[in-house]
Structures are given as structure tokens and as C-alpha cells.
């Protein structure tokens, strides 16, 4: 039997940054400026930049881990190599569960944005058909090739960032730099910190698709750091411009749209509404491009059925993994069970990232990475800071989510052990 082809390494540095950027910037950007400004006042742009420094240690650790691997999987792969196949399976179980719930929820958000412009999308049957159609479109784009998917991201990003930057520049040219001084609300510091932590999350997304990145051991690390810098500057600029615009009549659900209307009238409102649709859409596409590669990588390494590791002979994409991912998102979105799953998974993503951070010292000790001299001390400090950050993130999970999280891990362990036992029985 002929060996199947491997997916081509079609993602360069620009494409890798683009995947990370769209993995970070979704629908949240349209509420972020008002929330940050209300919480920390005039110093909001500086706070946004300072928080990037706090996010840097875990990003550095994940970047360093990426230099040791050129396979797909990201945090799931790092945990598997450091702590064994069961831990790796549970990491994939947690990452995929949380991500599938988020994708299902975001498709409903995307349709809600469409309904705000065209009320027909608010009808239950039309909403369900639209969700199914959108999932079908994203699946098809992901299937026909990685280059096509990255091309779609370029177009979507233009329509996402273009209107936001237009409103921001127009606001600064019209109103000048912010003049009003607003004092921080110190009681909101922890809430604002958590908001920013989530606003920066997703900046390592391309690690899970490293198997399709050109010169992955160098490119992925550089893409993570470049993306963090771009995101920090973009967020700070948008918050600064929003403070300058200071819209008088703010729609609490869409404050950035209110800013667009204040500066450019109906055109500004429409431009930001279109940007919101493309922002959510490109965020979804980034994950459709990346997350099926977790299924694909796990199948290649024997943690999932081998069929999920099939590569399409014409398009050279992990076809079965993409179809399985899309089918799960569709079921969750149309059934409404994503809300329950999200509750179960809320603490798992931080737990997986904590395990991935801890994988670096384990693999370092096994000499998978060579870090000596002053670099050893520097990386030790970075790892300690990253562990502290991820522990803080884990502590933010609501107490009522901890028991379901434990249940999800136990269920995953049972599935893994039963699958292993079945495999042994077949071999016997």
C-alpha cells in the first residue's frame, strides 16, 4: 500500500502571524475599548501595553517549545512528549472540547451580527440554515488547501481591521489626542486584568498547525512574538482613539459602533458593523484552519483512530479531521449543547496551557532542549513567571466549574483506557 502524501508546508511567517492575529482578535475588540477605558481611565493604552509584558512569559515558553518540534499539535503535542500519551490525550480532549464550544457559540454570534443588518436572519429556521451554511463554507475553504484558507484570512482581515483603523484615524484627526482625564477604578483592577488576559489569548494558535508551517522550528516562535507586538500596539491605538472620540451616546452592546457613528455618521456605524461580521468570521476561519490539525496530529501518533489522519489526495489537507471537527461544531451549534460544554470546559484551557508550560523544564531536563549558561537562569525566570500567570488564570475559573472539569478529565481518561484496551484485544 502506497504511503499517503503529507500536507505541504504552505504557511510562511506572514501567514503564521495572520493565523495568530485572527485567533486573538474576534468579536471582543468591539467592546474592549469602552470596558478598559471605564476600568482604568486615561492610562488605558499604557495598561494595555503593560499587560502584554505579563502575557509575554507564557508566549515565550510556548515559542521555545515550538523550536523543538515541527509536527502539528501545539500544546497537546508538548504535553504528550513531556508527560506521556494519557496526558497528551487529555490535553487534546480539553483543548478540542473548549474550542468546539467556542466555535459553536461564535457562529450564533456571527448570525446575530447579520440579523442586526438583515432581520430575516433572526428567524429560527433561517438562523439554523445560515449556521449550517456558514459551517459548510468554512469547511470547504479549509478542505481545498491551506494556501486558499490563508488567502481567505488575508481578505477577511482587510475588511476587519480596515474599518476599525479608518474610524480610529478619523476620530484622532477630528478630535485630536484625548484631553479628558479619567481616574482608574481600583476596585475593577482584577476584572480588567482578566478581561485583558482573555483579549490576548490565542496568540499561539499557529503552534497547532506547525506541521504545515515552512521552517516551523524558527517560523512559529517568530510569529508568536511578532503577533504579540502587533496585537499590543493595535489594542493600545484603538483604546487611545476611542478615548479621543468619547462618543456621547454609547450603545452598551456595541460601543465601537457608537464611536464609528459619532465620527462618520451612518457610514461609520455600517463600517463597524461590517467589520464585526468579518472579525468574527476570520476568527472562526483561523480555528478551522488550525484546530483540525490537533485531531490529525493525535491520529498520526496513535491517540485517535487512524482514519482521522487521512490526507486528501488532491488538496493535501487533513480531510477527515476537518470534516469531523466541522460536524462536531454543527451538532453543538444546532443543539444548543455548546453552553453546557462551555461550562464544563471553562477551567480546562488554562490547565492545558499550564501543563504545556511545565513541559518545557521536563523536556529541558531530558535534553530535548539545550539551554546552558546565563540563558538557563533567564529561561528559569521566564518559566517561573509563565507558571505564575497560568496559575492565576486557573484561579479565575468559577468554583462551580471545578467539579465538572474533574468529571471531563475522568471521562477522557476512561475513553482513552477503553480505546487502549480495545486496541490490545484486536491485536491479540
Tab-separated table of C-alpha atoms in Angstrom:
chain	number	residue	atom	x	y	z
A	1	UNK	CA	0.000	0.000	0.000
A	2	UNK	CA	1.448	3.380	-1.053
A	3	UNK	CA	2.263	5.821	1.698
A	4	UNK	CA	-0.092	8.804	1.711
A	5	UNK	CA	1.338	12.273	0.972
A	6	UNK	CA	1.969	14.765	3.753
A	7	UNK	CA	0.271	18.173	3.853
A	8	UNK	CA	2.607	20.756	2.266
A	9	UNK	CA	4.343	23.361	4.408
A	10	UNK	CA	2.395	26.204	2.820
A	11	UNK	CA	2.325	28.636	5.768
A	12	UNK	CA	5.134	31.202	5.849
A	13	UNK	CA	5.926	33.788	8.508
A	14	UNK	CA	3.258	36.262	7.341
A	15	UNK	CA	0.625	33.521	7.210
A	16	UNK	CA	1.626	32.277	10.663
A	17	UNK	CA	1.288	35.783	12.131
A	18	UNK	CA	-2.071	36.138	10.369
A	19	UNK	CA	-3.391	32.912	11.915
A	20	UNK	CA	-2.282	34.037	15.372
A	21	UNK	CA	-3.684	37.549	14.904
A	22	UNK	CA	-7.100	36.288	13.840
A	23	UNK	CA	-7.045	33.717	16.616
A	24	UNK	CA	-6.765	36.620	19.066
A	25	UNK	CA	-8.962	39.335	17.536
A	26	UNK	CA	-12.589	38.253	17.332
A	27	UNK	CA	-15.815	39.865	18.441
A	28	UNK	CA	-14.338	41.119	21.730
A	29	UNK	CA	-12.472	44.046	20.139
A	30	UNK	CA	-15.785	45.878	19.616
A	31	UNK	CA	-16.462	46.114	23.369
A	32	UNK	CA	-12.871	46.126	24.685
A	33	UNK	CA	-12.018	49.871	24.370
A	34	UNK	CA	-15.036	51.054	26.370
A	35	UNK	CA	-14.559	48.427	29.087
A	36	UNK	CA	-10.837	49.125	29.501
A	37	UNK	CA	-11.337	52.890	29.495
A	38	UNK	CA	-14.115	52.643	32.095
A	39	UNK	CA	-11.934	50.487	34.341
A	40	UNK	CA	-8.517	52.144	34.244
A	41	UNK	CA	-9.230	55.616	32.895
A	42	UNK	CA	-6.896	57.710	30.766
A	43	UNK	CA	-3.916	55.406	31.274
A	44	UNK	CA	-5.780	52.601	29.462
A	45	UNK	CA	-3.420	52.488	26.418
A	46	UNK	CA	-0.405	52.160	28.731
A	47	UNK	CA	-2.159	49.433	30.734
A	48	UNK	CA	-2.838	47.525	27.501
A	49	UNK	CA	0.860	47.722	26.561
A	50	UNK	CA	1.991	46.801	30.087
A	51	UNK	CA	-0.242	43.738	30.135
A	52	UNK	CA	1.495	42.474	27.010
A	53	UNK	CA	4.625	42.182	29.173
A	54	UNK	CA	2.703	39.944	31.616
A	55	UNK	CA	1.481	37.770	28.743
A	56	UNK	CA	5.000	37.536	27.292
A	57	UNK	CA	6.421	34.745	29.568
A	58	UNK	CA	3.875	32.034	28.607
A	59	UNK	CA	4.191	33.100	24.966
A	60	UNK	CA	7.985	32.786	25.214
A	61	UNK	CA	7.678	29.312	26.735
A	62	UNK	CA	5.286	28.112	24.027
A	63	UNK	CA	7.566	29.694	21.430
A	64	UNK	CA	10.601	27.917	22.861
A	65	UNK	CA	8.725	24.611	22.851
A	66	UNK	CA	7.842	25.164	19.189
A	67	UNK	CA	11.557	25.243	18.307
A	68	UNK	CA	11.810	21.585	19.297
A	69	UNK	CA	9.007	20.241	17.094
A	70	UNK	CA	7.859	20.519	13.503
A	71	UNK	CA	4.676	18.435	13.891
A	72	UNK	CA	1.099	19.620	14.352
A	73	UNK	CA	-0.437	19.586	17.820
A	74	UNK	CA	0.935	22.569	19.729
A	75	UNK	CA	0.268	22.398	23.494
A	76	UNK	CA	-1.265	18.935	23.101
A	77	UNK	CA	1.938	17.640	21.497
A	78	UNK	CA	4.185	19.279	24.103
A	79	UNK	CA	2.201	17.743	26.976
A	80	UNK	CA	2.220	14.342	25.270
A	81	UNK	CA	6.000	14.355	24.790
A	82	UNK	CA	6.669	15.532	28.355
A	83	UNK	CA	4.114	13.565	30.368
A	84	UNK	CA	3.088	10.621	28.197
A	85	UNK	CA	0.201	9.565	25.936
A	86	UNK	CA	-2.573	9.706	28.572
A	87	UNK	CA	-1.681	13.294	29.495
A	88	UNK	CA	-1.415	14.129	25.795
A	89	UNK	CA	-4.827	12.633	25.091
A	90	UNK	CA	-6.392	14.599	27.950
A	91	UNK	CA	-4.723	17.798	26.733
A	92	UNK	CA	-6.243	17.263	23.288
A	93	UNK	CA	-9.579	16.316	24.872
A	94	UNK	CA	-9.602	19.574	26.840
A	95	UNK	CA	-8.356	21.851	24.055
A	96	UNK	CA	-10.797	20.497	21.500
A	97	UNK	CA	-13.775	20.469	23.868
A	98	UNK	CA	-13.286	24.086	24.864
A	99	UNK	CA	-12.600	25.169	21.298
A	100	UNK	CA	-15.576	23.335	19.810
A	101	UNK	CA	-17.889	25.018	22.324
A	102	UNK	CA	-16.427	28.436	21.464
A	103	UNK	CA	-16.755	27.862	17.701
A	104	UNK	CA	-20.406	26.818	18.058
A	105	UNK	CA	-21.186	29.891	20.164
A	106	UNK	CA	-19.395	32.222	17.748
A	107	UNK	CA	-21.388	31.005	14.758
A	108	UNK	CA	-24.531	32.106	16.580
A	109	UNK	CA	-22.833	35.446	17.341
A	110	UNK	CA	-21.980	35.792	13.647
A	111	UNK	CA	-25.604	35.190	12.650
A	112	UNK	CA	-26.713	37.702	15.307
A	113	UNK	CA	-24.481	40.333	13.648
A	114	UNK	CA	-26.088	39.507	10.297
A	115	UNK	CA	-29.540	39.766	11.886
A	116	UNK	CA	-28.705	43.268	13.146
A	117	UNK	CA	-28.290	44.327	9.496
A	118	UNK	CA	-30.865	41.991	7.937
A	119	UNK	CA	-33.672	40.978	10.378
A	120	UNK	CA	-34.600	37.928	8.289
A	121	UNK	CA	-31.617	36.109	9.860
A	122	UNK	CA	-33.348	36.308	13.247
A	123	UNK	CA	-36.000	33.754	12.251
A	124	UNK	CA	-35.240	30.347	13.883
A	125	UNK	CA	-35.246	28.295	10.664
A	126	UNK	CA	-33.222	30.872	8.733
A	127	UNK	CA	-30.778	31.142	11.652
A	128	UNK	CA	-30.225	27.364	11.741
A	129	UNK	CA	-29.824	27.135	7.960
A	130	UNK	CA	-27.398	30.064	7.998
A	131	UNK	CA	-25.291	28.459	10.739
A	132	UNK	CA	-25.180	25.213	8.748
A	133	UNK	CA	-24.321	27.120	5.561
A	134	UNK	CA	-21.530	29.088	7.237
A	135	UNK	CA	-20.026	25.933	8.717
A	136	UNK	CA	-20.208	24.351	5.262
A	137	UNK	CA	-18.391	27.338	3.715
A	138	UNK	CA	-15.615	27.334	6.323
A	139	UNK	CA	-15.258	23.570	5.954
A	140	UNK	CA	-14.979	23.810	2.169
A	141	UNK	CA	-12.411	26.612	2.361
A	142	UNK	CA	-10.353	24.606	4.870
A	143	UNK	CA	-10.594	21.487	2.713
A	144	UNK	CA	-9.448	22.931	-0.609
A	145	UNK	CA	-5.996	23.845	0.626
A	146	UNK	CA	-4.061	25.706	3.270
A	147	UNK	CA	-2.995	28.396	0.798
A	148	UNK	CA	-6.648	29.106	-0.054
A	149	UNK	CA	-7.514	29.331	3.641
A	150	UNK	CA	-4.674	31.765	4.338
A	151	UNK	CA	-5.764	33.784	1.300
A	152	UNK	CA	-9.260	33.957	2.765
A	153	UNK	CA	-7.768	35.188	6.035
A	154	UNK	CA	-5.905	37.982	4.214
A	155	UNK	CA	-9.114	39.213	2.566
A	156	UNK	CA	-11.165	38.908	5.752
A	157	UNK	CA	-8.511	40.684	7.826
A	158	UNK	CA	-8.537	43.630	5.419
A	159	UNK	CA	-12.306	44.040	5.871
A	160	UNK	CA	-11.940	43.516	9.621
A	161	UNK	CA	-9.118	45.879	10.517
A	162	UNK	CA	-9.661	48.429	7.737
A	163	UNK	CA	-12.925	49.925	9.074
A	164	UNK	CA	-11.635	49.942	12.668
A	165	UNK	CA	-8.449	51.779	11.698
A	166	UNK	CA	-10.443	54.176	9.496
A	167	UNK	CA	-12.721	55.147	12.407
A	168	UNK	CA	-9.761	55.472	14.790
A	169	UNK	CA	-7.726	57.690	12.441
A	170	UNK	CA	-10.789	59.806	11.619
A	171	UNK	CA	-11.517	60.196	15.321
A	172	UNK	CA	-7.991	61.353	16.133
A	173	UNK	CA	-7.913	63.752	13.167
A	174	UNK	CA	-11.294	65.189	14.132
A	175	UNK	CA	-10.945	65.356	17.915
A	176	UNK	CA	-7.179	65.390	18.444
A	177	UNK	CA	-5.486	63.445	21.219
A	178	UNK	CA	-7.580	62.675	24.328
A	179	UNK	CA	-7.830	65.683	26.653
A	180	UNK	CA	-10.175	64.412	29.372
A	181	UNK	CA	-8.500	62.826	32.398
A	182	UNK	CA	-10.265	59.785	33.841
A	183	UNK	CA	-9.056	58.181	37.048
A	184	UNK	CA	-8.784	54.384	37.413
A	185	UNK	CA	-11.480	52.480	39.294
A	186	UNK	CA	-9.201	50.420	41.531
A	187	UNK	CA	-11.984	48.056	42.590
A	188	UNK	CA	-12.137	46.861	38.957
A	189	UNK	CA	-8.428	46.028	38.604
A	190	UNK	CA	-8.838	42.242	38.791
A	191	UNK	CA	-11.782	42.245	36.374
A	192	UNK	CA	-9.831	44.390	33.893
A	193	UNK	CA	-6.774	42.131	34.223
A	194	UNK	CA	-8.901	39.085	33.438
A	195	UNK	CA	-10.510	40.901	30.503
A	196	UNK	CA	-7.074	41.710	29.061
A	197	UNK	CA	-5.834	38.168	29.663
A	198	UNK	CA	-8.657	36.830	27.511
A	199	UNK	CA	-8.175	39.638	24.974
A	200	UNK	CA	-4.582	38.447	24.423
A	201	UNK	CA	-5.427	34.716	24.423
A	202	UNK	CA	-4.990	32.677	21.251
A	203	UNK	CA	-1.658	34.203	20.260
A	204	UNK	CA	-0.024	30.770	19.969
A	205	UNK	CA	-2.678	29.284	17.656
A	206	UNK	CA	-0.293	28.503	14.796
A	207	UNK	CA	1.608	26.039	17.031
A	208	UNK	CA	-1.175	23.500	16.479
A	209	UNK	CA	-0.631	23.701	12.702
A	210	UNK	CA	3.186	23.602	12.855
A	211	UNK	CA	3.230	20.539	10.597
A	212	UNK	CA	2.197	22.815	7.711
A	213	UNK	CA	4.493	25.750	8.523
A	214	UNK	CA	7.642	26.311	6.467
A	215	UNK	CA	10.770	26.027	8.651
A	216	UNK	CA	8.442	25.538	11.628
A	217	UNK	CA	11.171	25.410	14.294
A	218	UNK	CA	12.072	29.035	13.531
A	219	UNK	CA	8.912	30.478	11.995
A	220	UNK	CA	6.424	29.620	14.755
A	221	UNK	CA	8.469	31.263	17.534
A	222	UNK	CA	8.968	34.427	15.483
A	223	UNK	CA	5.260	34.511	14.571
A	224	UNK	CA	4.226	34.320	18.239
A	225	UNK	CA	6.426	37.261	19.245
A	226	UNK	CA	5.585	39.385	16.180
A	227	UNK	CA	1.884	38.795	16.722
A	228	UNK	CA	2.065	39.796	20.392
A	229	UNK	CA	3.768	43.072	19.429
A	230	UNK	CA	1.230	43.815	16.673
A	231	UNK	CA	-1.747	42.993	18.909
A	232	UNK	CA	-0.452	45.147	21.789
A	233	UNK	CA	0.107	48.170	19.531
A	234	UNK	CA	-3.240	47.687	17.775
A	235	UNK	CA	-5.201	47.397	21.031
A	236	UNK	CA	-3.434	50.428	22.532
A	237	UNK	CA	-4.098	52.515	19.405
A	238	UNK	CA	-7.800	51.583	19.302
A	239	UNK	CA	-8.266	52.353	23.016
A	240	UNK	CA	-6.413	55.678	22.601
A	241	UNK	CA	-8.575	56.638	19.613
A	242	UNK	CA	-11.776	55.589	21.395
A	243	UNK	CA	-10.829	57.853	24.320
A	244	UNK	CA	-10.349	60.722	21.854
A	245	UNK	CA	-13.721	60.104	20.185
A	246	UNK	CA	-15.534	59.627	23.529
A	247	UNK	CA	-18.934	59.011	21.869
A	248	UNK	CA	-21.776	60.814	23.685
A	249	UNK	CA	-24.450	58.171	23.094
A	250	UNK	CA	-22.929	54.745	23.648
A	251	UNK	CA	-24.678	51.506	22.763
A	252	UNK	CA	-23.591	49.284	25.659
A	253	UNK	CA	-23.525	46.218	23.401
A	254	UNK	CA	-21.593	47.906	20.564
A	255	UNK	CA	-19.531	50.824	21.887
A	256	UNK	CA	-17.087	50.819	18.960
A	257	UNK	CA	-20.028	51.096	16.560
A	258	UNK	CA	-21.180	54.128	18.562
A	259	UNK	CA	-17.714	55.630	18.081
A	260	UNK	CA	-17.951	54.999	14.343
A	261	UNK	CA	-21.325	56.717	14.217
A	262	UNK	CA	-20.040	59.687	16.237
A	263	UNK	CA	-17.160	60.252	13.794
A	264	UNK	CA	-18.506	59.200	10.392
A	265	UNK	CA	-22.263	59.068	10.913
A	266	UNK	CA	-24.292	56.257	9.365
A	267	UNK	CA	-21.318	55.213	7.227
A	268	UNK	CA	-19.172	54.736	10.346
A	269	UNK	CA	-21.877	52.670	12.023
A	270	UNK	CA	-22.264	50.475	8.933
A	271	UNK	CA	-18.480	50.130	8.510
A	272	UNK	CA	-18.008	48.887	12.073
A	273	UNK	CA	-20.994	46.538	11.690
A	274	UNK	CA	-19.363	45.016	8.595
A	275	UNK	CA	-16.036	44.822	10.434
A	276	UNK	CA	-17.747	42.931	13.270
A	277	UNK	CA	-19.020	40.309	10.821
A	278	UNK	CA	-15.599	39.869	9.220
A	279	UNK	CA	-13.843	39.917	12.605
A	280	UNK	CA	-15.926	37.041	13.916
A	281	UNK	CA	-15.675	35.250	10.571
A	282	UNK	CA	-11.873	35.431	10.327
A	283	UNK	CA	-11.587	34.369	13.962
A	284	UNK	CA	-13.663	31.301	13.109
A	285	UNK	CA	-11.647	30.595	9.958
A	286	UNK	CA	-8.353	30.747	11.858
A	287	UNK	CA	-9.558	27.998	14.153
A	288	UNK	CA	-10.994	25.958	11.274
A	289	UNK	CA	-7.570	26.120	9.627
A	290	UNK	CA	-5.710	25.197	12.818
A	291	UNK	CA	-7.677	23.058	15.266
A	292	UNK	CA	-8.437	20.071	12.989
A	293	UNK	CA	-4.646	19.626	12.917
A	294	UNK	CA	-4.845	18.638	16.596
A	295	UNK	CA	-7.120	15.742	15.604
A	296	UNK	CA	-4.826	14.961	12.667
A	297	UNK	CA	-1.662	15.000	14.787
A	298	UNK	CA	-3.210	12.851	17.516
A	299	UNK	CA	-4.324	10.340	14.877
A	300	UNK	CA	-0.823	10.245	13.376
A	301	UNK	CA	0.607	9.462	16.819
A	302	UNK	CA	-1.953	6.749	17.568
A	303	UNK	CA	-4.050	8.638	20.125
A	304	UNK	CA	-7.131	8.770	17.874
A	305	UNK	CA	-8.469	6.467	15.120
A	306	UNK	CA	-6.120	6.311	12.143
A	307	UNK	CA	-8.879	7.456	9.775
A	308	UNK	CA	-8.629	10.975	11.203
A	309	UNK	CA	-5.063	11.084	9.891
A	310	UNK	CA	-6.120	10.716	6.241
A	311	UNK	CA	-4.774	13.351	3.822
A	312	UNK	CA	-6.912	14.285	0.812
A	313	UNK	CA	-5.020	13.062	-2.283
A	314	UNK	CA	-5.826	16.165	-4.345
A	315	UNK	CA	-5.990	19.029	-1.853
A	316	UNK	CA	-3.349	17.621	0.542
A	317	UNK	CA	-5.354	18.674	3.606
A	318	UNK	CA	-6.340	16.508	6.619
A	319	UNK	CA	-9.794	15.924	5.143
A	320	UNK	CA	-11.322	13.566	7.708
A	321	UNK	CA	-10.083	15.632	10.647
A	322	UNK	CA	-11.609	18.785	9.120
A	323	UNK	CA	-14.929	17.024	8.453
A	324	UNK	CA	-15.050	15.578	11.976
A	325	UNK	CA	-14.288	18.983	13.511
A	326	UNK	CA	-16.963	20.691	11.395
A	327	UNK	CA	-19.551	18.014	12.189
A	328	UNK	CA	-18.983	18.408	15.931
A	329	UNK	CA	-19.283	22.208	15.697
A	330	UNK	CA	-22.520	21.829	13.701
A	331	UNK	CA	-24.083	19.451	16.238
A	332	UNK	CA	-23.132	21.695	19.160
A	333	UNK	CA	-24.380	24.867	17.451
A	334	UNK	CA	-27.742	23.484	16.321
A	335	UNK	CA	-28.459	21.521	19.506
A	336	UNK	CA	-27.519	24.323	21.885
A	337	UNK	CA	-25.401	21.944	23.984
A	338	UNK	CA	-22.340	24.154	23.485
A	339	UNK	CA	-23.405	26.235	26.506
A	340	UNK	CA	-23.275	23.192	28.782
A	341	UNK	CA	-19.975	22.075	27.272
A	342	UNK	CA	-18.502	25.557	27.739
A	343	UNK	CA	-19.379	25.390	31.446
A	344	UNK	CA	-17.616	22.036	31.730
A	345	UNK	CA	-14.560	23.204	29.821
A	346	UNK	CA	-14.072	26.673	31.312
A	347	UNK	CA	-11.112	25.671	33.509
A	348	UNK	CA	-9.544	23.220	31.072
A	349	UNK	CA	-7.806	25.552	28.632
A	350	UNK	CA	-5.761	27.219	31.392
A	351	UNK	CA	-4.982	23.771	32.814
A	352	UNK	CA	-3.703	22.530	29.442
A	353	UNK	CA	-1.579	25.657	28.961
A	354	UNK	CA	-0.178	25.253	32.487
A	355	UNK	CA	0.774	21.664	31.643
A	356	UNK	CA	2.362	22.872	28.388
A	357	UNK	CA	4.432	25.464	30.271
A	358	UNK	CA	5.568	22.768	32.722
A	359	UNK	CA	6.537	20.594	29.745
A	360	UNK	CA	9.498	22.865	28.966
A	361	UNK	CA	11.516	22.159	32.150
A	362	UNK	CA	10.692	18.441	31.826
A	363	UNK	CA	11.916	18.284	28.220
A	364	UNK	CA	14.875	20.519	29.099
A	365	UNK	CA	15.920	18.062	31.796
A	366	UNK	CA	15.687	15.232	29.243
A	367	UNK	CA	17.980	17.282	26.959
A	368	UNK	CA	15.344	17.733	24.267
A	369	UNK	CA	16.415	21.383	24.560
A	370	UNK	CA	19.946	22.567	25.249
A	371	UNK	CA	19.882	25.662	27.459
A	372	UNK	CA	23.099	26.492	29.288
A	373	UNK	CA	24.955	29.360	30.961
A	374	UNK	CA	23.152	32.623	31.633
A	375	UNK	CA	20.351	31.524	29.308
A	376	UNK	CA	19.482	28.776	31.778
A	377	UNK	CA	18.914	31.355	34.522
A	378	UNK	CA	16.943	33.594	32.161
A	379	UNK	CA	14.710	30.770	30.964
A	380	UNK	CA	14.221	29.624	34.551
A	381	UNK	CA	12.843	33.073	35.406
A	382	UNK	CA	10.623	33.074	32.301
A	383	UNK	CA	9.220	29.641	33.166
A	384	UNK	CA	8.504	30.724	36.764
A	385	UNK	CA	6.667	33.840	35.530
A	386	UNK	CA	4.712	31.774	32.995
A	387	UNK	CA	3.679	29.237	35.653
A	388	UNK	CA	2.541	32.070	37.942
A	389	UNK	CA	0.464	33.598	35.126
A	390	UNK	CA	-1.217	30.302	34.217
A	391	UNK	CA	-1.922	29.519	37.897
A	392	UNK	CA	-3.562	32.925	38.203
A	393	UNK	CA	-5.650	32.199	35.094
A	394	UNK	CA	-6.680	28.831	36.518
A	395	UNK	CA	-7.689	30.518	39.787
A	396	UNK	CA	-10.111	32.760	37.870
A	397	UNK	CA	-12.292	29.795	36.911
A	398	UNK	CA	-15.541	29.778	38.917
A	399	UNK	CA	-15.611	27.264	41.761
A	400	UNK	CA	-18.719	25.606	40.321
A	401	UNK	CA	-16.716	24.733	37.173
A	402	UNK	CA	-14.093	22.706	39.042
A	403	UNK	CA	-16.205	19.587	39.633
A	404	UNK	CA	-17.410	19.406	36.001
A	405	UNK	CA	-13.790	19.902	34.904
A	406	UNK	CA	-12.705	16.947	37.022
A	407	UNK	CA	-15.576	14.951	35.535
A	408	UNK	CA	-14.463	15.801	31.999
A	409	UNK	CA	-10.899	14.674	32.792
A	410	UNK	CA	-12.127	11.410	34.320
A	411	UNK	CA	-14.390	10.783	31.321
A	412	UNK	CA	-11.463	11.458	28.987
A	413	UNK	CA	-9.267	9.051	30.940
A	414	UNK	CA	-11.943	6.373	30.696
A	415	UNK	CA	-12.310	6.868	26.934
A	416	UNK	CA	-8.533	6.640	26.498
A	417	UNK	CA	-8.185	3.488	28.624
A	418	UNK	CA	-11.118	1.765	26.910
A	419	UNK	CA	-9.671	2.600	23.487
A	420	UNK	CA	-6.271	1.227	24.517
A	421	UNK	CA	-7.860	-1.944	25.864
A	422	UNK	CA	-9.843	-2.400	22.658
A	423	UNK	CA	-6.666	-1.946	20.648
A	424	UNK	CA	-4.862	-4.612	22.675
A	425	UNK	CA	-7.811	-7.006	22.256
A	426	UNK	CA	-7.764	-6.571	18.464
A	427	UNK	CA	-4.020	-7.221	18.325
A	428	UNK	CA	-4.413	-10.359	20.419
